[in-house]
Structure formats: C-alpha cells, structure tokens
PDB file of C-alpha atoms in Angstrom:
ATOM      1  CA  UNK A  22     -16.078 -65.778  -7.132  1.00 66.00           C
ATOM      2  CA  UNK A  23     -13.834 -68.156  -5.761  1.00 66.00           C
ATOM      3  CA  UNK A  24     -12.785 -68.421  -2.082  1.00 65.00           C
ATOM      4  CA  UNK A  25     -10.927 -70.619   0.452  1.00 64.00           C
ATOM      5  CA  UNK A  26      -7.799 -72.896  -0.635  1.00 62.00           C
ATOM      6  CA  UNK A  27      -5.757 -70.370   1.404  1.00 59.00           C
ATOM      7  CA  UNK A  28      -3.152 -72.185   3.256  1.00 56.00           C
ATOM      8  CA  UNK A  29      -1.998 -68.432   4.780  1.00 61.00           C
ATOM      9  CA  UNK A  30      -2.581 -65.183   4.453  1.00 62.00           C
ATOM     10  CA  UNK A  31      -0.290 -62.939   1.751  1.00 70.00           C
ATOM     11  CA  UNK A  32       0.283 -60.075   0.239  1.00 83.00           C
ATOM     12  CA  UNK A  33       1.423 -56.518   0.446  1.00 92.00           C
ATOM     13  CA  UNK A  34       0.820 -54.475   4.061  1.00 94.00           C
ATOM     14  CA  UNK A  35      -0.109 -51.315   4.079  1.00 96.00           C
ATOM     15  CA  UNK A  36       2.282 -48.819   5.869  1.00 97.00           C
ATOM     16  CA  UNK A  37       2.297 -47.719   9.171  1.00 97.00           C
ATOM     17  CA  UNK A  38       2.017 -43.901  10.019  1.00 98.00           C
ATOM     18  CA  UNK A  39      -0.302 -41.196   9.370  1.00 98.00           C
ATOM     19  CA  UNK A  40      -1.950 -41.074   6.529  1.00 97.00           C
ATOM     20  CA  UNK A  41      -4.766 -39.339   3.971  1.00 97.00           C
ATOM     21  CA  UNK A  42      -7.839 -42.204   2.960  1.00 97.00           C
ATOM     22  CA  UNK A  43     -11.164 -41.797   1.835  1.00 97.00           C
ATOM     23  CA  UNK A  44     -14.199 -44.081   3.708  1.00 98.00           C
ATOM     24  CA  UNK A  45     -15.484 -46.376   0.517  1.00 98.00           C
ATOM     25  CA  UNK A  46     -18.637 -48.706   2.478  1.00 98.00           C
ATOM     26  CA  UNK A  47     -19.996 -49.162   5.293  1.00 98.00           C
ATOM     27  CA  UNK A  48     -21.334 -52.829   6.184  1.00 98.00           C
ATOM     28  CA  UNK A  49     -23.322 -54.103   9.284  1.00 97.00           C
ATOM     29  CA  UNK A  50     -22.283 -56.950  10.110  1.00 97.00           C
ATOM     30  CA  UNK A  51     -24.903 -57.633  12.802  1.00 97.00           C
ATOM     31  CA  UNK A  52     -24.523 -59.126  16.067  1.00 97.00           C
ATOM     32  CA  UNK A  53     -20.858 -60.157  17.346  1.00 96.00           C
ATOM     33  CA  UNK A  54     -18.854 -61.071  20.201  1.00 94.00           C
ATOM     34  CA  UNK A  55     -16.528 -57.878  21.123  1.00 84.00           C
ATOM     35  CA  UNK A  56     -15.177 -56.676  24.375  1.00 84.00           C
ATOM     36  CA  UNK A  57     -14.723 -59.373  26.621  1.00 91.00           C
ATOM     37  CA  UNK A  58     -17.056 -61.835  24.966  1.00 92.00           C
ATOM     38  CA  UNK A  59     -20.302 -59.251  25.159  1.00 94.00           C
ATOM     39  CA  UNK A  60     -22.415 -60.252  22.240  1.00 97.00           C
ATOM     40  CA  UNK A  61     -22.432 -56.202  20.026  1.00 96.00           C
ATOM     41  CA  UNK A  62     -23.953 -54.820  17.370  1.00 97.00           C
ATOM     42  CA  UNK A  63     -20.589 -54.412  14.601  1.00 97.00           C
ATOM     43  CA  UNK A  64     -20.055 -52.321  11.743  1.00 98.00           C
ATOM     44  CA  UNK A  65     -16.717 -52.287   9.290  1.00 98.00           C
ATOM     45  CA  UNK A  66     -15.794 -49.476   8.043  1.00 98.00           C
ATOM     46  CA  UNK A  67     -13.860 -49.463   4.699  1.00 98.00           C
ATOM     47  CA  UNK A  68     -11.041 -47.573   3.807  1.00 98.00           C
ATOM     48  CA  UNK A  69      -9.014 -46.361   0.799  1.00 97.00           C
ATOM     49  CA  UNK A  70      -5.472 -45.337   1.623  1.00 97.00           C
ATOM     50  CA  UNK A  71      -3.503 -42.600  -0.372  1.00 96.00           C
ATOM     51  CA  UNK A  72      -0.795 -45.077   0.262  1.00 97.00           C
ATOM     52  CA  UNK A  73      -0.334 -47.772  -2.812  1.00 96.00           C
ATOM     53  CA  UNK A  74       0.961 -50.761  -3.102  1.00 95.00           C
ATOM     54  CA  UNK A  75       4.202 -51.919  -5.528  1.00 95.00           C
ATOM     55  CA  UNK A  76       1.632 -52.338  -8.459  1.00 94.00           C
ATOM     56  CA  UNK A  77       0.073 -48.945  -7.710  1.00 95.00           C
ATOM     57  CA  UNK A  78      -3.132 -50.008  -6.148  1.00 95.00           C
ATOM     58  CA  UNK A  79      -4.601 -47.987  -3.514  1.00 96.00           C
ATOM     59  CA  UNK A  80      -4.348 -49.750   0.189  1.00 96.00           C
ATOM     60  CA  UNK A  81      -7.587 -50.806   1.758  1.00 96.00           C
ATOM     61  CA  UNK A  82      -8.019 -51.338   5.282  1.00 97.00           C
ATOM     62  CA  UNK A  83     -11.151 -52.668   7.157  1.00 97.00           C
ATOM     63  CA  UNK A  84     -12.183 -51.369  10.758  1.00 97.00           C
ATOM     64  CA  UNK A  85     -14.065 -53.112  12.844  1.00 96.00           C
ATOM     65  CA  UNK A  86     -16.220 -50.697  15.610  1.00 97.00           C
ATOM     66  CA  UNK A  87     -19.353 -51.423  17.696  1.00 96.00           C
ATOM     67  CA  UNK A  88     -22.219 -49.882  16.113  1.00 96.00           C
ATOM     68  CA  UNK A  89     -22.866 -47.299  19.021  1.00 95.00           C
ATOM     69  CA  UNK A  90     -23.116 -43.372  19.254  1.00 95.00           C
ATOM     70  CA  UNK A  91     -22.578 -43.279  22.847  1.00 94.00           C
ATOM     71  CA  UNK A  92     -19.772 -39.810  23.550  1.00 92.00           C
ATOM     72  CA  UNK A  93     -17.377 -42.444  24.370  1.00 94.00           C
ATOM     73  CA  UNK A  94     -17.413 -45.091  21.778  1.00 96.00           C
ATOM     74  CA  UNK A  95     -15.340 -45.592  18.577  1.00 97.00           C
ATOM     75  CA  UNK A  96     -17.594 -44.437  15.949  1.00 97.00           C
ATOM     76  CA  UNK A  97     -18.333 -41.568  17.481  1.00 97.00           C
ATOM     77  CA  UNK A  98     -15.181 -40.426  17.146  1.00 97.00           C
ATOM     78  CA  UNK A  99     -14.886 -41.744  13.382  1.00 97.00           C
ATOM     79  CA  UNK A 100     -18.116 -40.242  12.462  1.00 98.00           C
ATOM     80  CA  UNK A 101     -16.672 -36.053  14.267  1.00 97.00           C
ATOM     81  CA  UNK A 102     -13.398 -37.114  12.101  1.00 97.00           C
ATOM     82  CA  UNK A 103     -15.165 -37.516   8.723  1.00 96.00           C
ATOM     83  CA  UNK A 104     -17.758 -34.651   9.392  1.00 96.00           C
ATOM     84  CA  UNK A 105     -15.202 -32.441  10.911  1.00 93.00           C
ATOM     85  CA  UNK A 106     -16.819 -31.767  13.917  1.00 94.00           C
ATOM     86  CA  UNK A 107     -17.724 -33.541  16.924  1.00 95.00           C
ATOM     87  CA  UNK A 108     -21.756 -34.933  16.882  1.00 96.00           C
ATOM     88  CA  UNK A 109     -23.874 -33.099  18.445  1.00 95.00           C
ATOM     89  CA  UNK A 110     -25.889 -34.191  21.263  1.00 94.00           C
ATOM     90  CA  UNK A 111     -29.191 -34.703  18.443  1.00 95.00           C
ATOM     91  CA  UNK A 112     -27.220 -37.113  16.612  1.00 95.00           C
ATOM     92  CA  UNK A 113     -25.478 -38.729  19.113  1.00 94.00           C
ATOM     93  CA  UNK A 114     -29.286 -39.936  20.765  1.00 95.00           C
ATOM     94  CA  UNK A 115     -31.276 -40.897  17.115  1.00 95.00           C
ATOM     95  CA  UNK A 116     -27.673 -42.459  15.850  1.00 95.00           C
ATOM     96  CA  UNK A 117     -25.163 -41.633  12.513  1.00 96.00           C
ATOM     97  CA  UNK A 118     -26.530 -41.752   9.217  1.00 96.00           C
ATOM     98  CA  UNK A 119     -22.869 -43.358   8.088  1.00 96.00           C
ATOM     99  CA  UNK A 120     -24.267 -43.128   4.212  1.00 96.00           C
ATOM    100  CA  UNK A 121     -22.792 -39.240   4.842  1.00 95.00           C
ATOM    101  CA  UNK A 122     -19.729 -40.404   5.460  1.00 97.00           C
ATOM    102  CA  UNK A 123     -19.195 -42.185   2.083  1.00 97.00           C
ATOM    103  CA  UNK A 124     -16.667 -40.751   0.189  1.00 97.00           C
ATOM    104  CA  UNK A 125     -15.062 -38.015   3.332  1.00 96.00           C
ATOM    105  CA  UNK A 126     -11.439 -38.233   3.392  1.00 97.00           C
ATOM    106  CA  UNK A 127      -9.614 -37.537   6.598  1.00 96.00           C
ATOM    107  CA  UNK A 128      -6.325 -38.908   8.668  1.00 98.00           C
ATOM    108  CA  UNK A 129      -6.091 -42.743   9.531  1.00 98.00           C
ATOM    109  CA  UNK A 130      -3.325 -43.337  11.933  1.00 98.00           C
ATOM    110  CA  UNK A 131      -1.963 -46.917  11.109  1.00 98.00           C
ATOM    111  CA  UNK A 132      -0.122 -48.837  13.750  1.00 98.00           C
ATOM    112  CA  UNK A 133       1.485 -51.953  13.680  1.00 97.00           C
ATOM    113  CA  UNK A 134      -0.294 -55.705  13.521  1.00 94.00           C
ATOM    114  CA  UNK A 135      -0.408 -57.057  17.433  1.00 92.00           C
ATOM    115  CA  UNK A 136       1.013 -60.057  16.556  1.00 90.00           C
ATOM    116  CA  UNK A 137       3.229 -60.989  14.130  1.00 89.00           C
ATOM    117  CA  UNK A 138       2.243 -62.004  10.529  1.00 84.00           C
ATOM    118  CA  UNK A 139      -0.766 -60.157  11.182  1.00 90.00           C
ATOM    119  CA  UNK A 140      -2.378 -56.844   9.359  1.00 93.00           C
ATOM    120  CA  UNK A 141      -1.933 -53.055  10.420  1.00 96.00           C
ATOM    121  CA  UNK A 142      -4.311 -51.588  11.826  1.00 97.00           C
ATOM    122  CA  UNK A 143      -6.267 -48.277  12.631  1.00 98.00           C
ATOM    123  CA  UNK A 144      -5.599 -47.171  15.732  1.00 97.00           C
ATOM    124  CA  UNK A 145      -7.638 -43.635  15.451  1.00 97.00           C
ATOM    125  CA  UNK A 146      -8.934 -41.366  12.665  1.00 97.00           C
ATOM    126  CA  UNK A 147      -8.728 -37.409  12.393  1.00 97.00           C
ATOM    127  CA  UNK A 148      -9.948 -34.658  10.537  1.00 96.00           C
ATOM    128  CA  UNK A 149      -7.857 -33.421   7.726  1.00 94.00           C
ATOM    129  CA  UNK A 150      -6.404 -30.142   8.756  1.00 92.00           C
ATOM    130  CA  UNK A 151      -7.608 -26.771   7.690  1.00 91.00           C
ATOM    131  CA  UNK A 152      -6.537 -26.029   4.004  1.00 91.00           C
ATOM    132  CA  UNK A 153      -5.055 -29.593   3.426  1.00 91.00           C
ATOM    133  CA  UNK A 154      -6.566 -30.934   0.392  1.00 90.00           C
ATOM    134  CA  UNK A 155      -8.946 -33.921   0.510  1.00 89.00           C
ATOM    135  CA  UNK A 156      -7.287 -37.277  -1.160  1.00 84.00           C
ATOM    136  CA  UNK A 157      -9.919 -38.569  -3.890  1.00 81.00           C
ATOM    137  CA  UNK A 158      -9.779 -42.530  -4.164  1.00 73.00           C
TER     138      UNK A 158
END
C-alpha cells in the first residue's frame, strides 16, 4: 500500500442529514489527547452510509469517541442506538462488548465539517424506528 504524497485532501463528501448506515469495525486506537488536552483512551467507530457516492460506492465515515461507558459519555449512547435500547446498569460497569455491534444498522445524523474544506461529521446516532427496515452494507 502506498501512502503520503498528498498535497490536500480530495474527494467526494458524504451528505449531510439523517441517514440509514451499518457499523463495519471497530478499532482502539489507544491512548490520545481529547477534551481539553486530557490524555483518553479512543476508539473509531466505522461506518457504512446508505448514501453513495457519484460512482455508486457506499459513504464511509469514521467517529472518533472516548472509550468510556460512563451514562453520560458518547459511546454509551452509540452502543443503546445500535442495540436498541439503552445499557443497562451491568454493562455500563464491566464495559461494551462493541464486537455486537458489528454489522447493526441504525440512524447517523451528519452535520456539516466545522471548518471549511473539512469532512462531515456525526453529530449523534439513533435507533432505526420500529418497522423501518435495516440498510445491509
């Protein structure tokens, strides 16, 4: 594989709005500086979008949470969204086996880059509604 020689970044964004997408990987990414500097245990979740692109490839959009089950935190609210329920309390103290996520569809909403020339991003994830079919990748 080659990488690097990019003088900018390209290509096609995905669009903004509500959409069906299916969680492909998870990866740890290990320690990293998040809120405020504070040196956190990361995660990226990875995402197919129903959306495609002008070739007719699927979207894919990466989301960067801290790797914590606390009630308030990100990926607590990713992981009730894909399992269609919140965690229980159980879970939420031993932590989310995110390998049972793999392959759950449910709702991104996408929101505009912050700045400009940048990427779209996930602002929060939601369980498909009752009777609305699951989007296979």
């Amino acid at each position: 594989m080659r990488v690097g020689g990019y003088s900018e970044m390209t290509g096609e964004r995905c669009p903004t709005g509500v959409q069906p997408a299916v969680l492909v990987a998870v990866y740890d990414i290990g320690l990293q500086a998040g809120f405020e500097g504070k040196i956190q245990p990361k995660i990226v979740l990875w995402w197919e979008s129903s959306q495609r692109d002008t070739k007719g490839r699927p979207f894919t959009l990466p989301d960067t949470v801290t790797a914590s089950s606390n009630e308030k935190a990100t990926l607590t609210a990713r992981y009730g969204a894909l399992m269609g329920k919140p965690p229980t309390e159980a879970e939420c103290e031993e932590g989310f086996d995110m390998d049972l996520c793999i392959g759950k569809c449910c709702l991104l909403n996408v929101v505009p880059p912050k700045k400009q020339g940048g990427w779209p991003r996930i602002d929060s994830v939601m369980p498909l509604p009752l009777g609305m079919p699951a989007y296979k990748s």
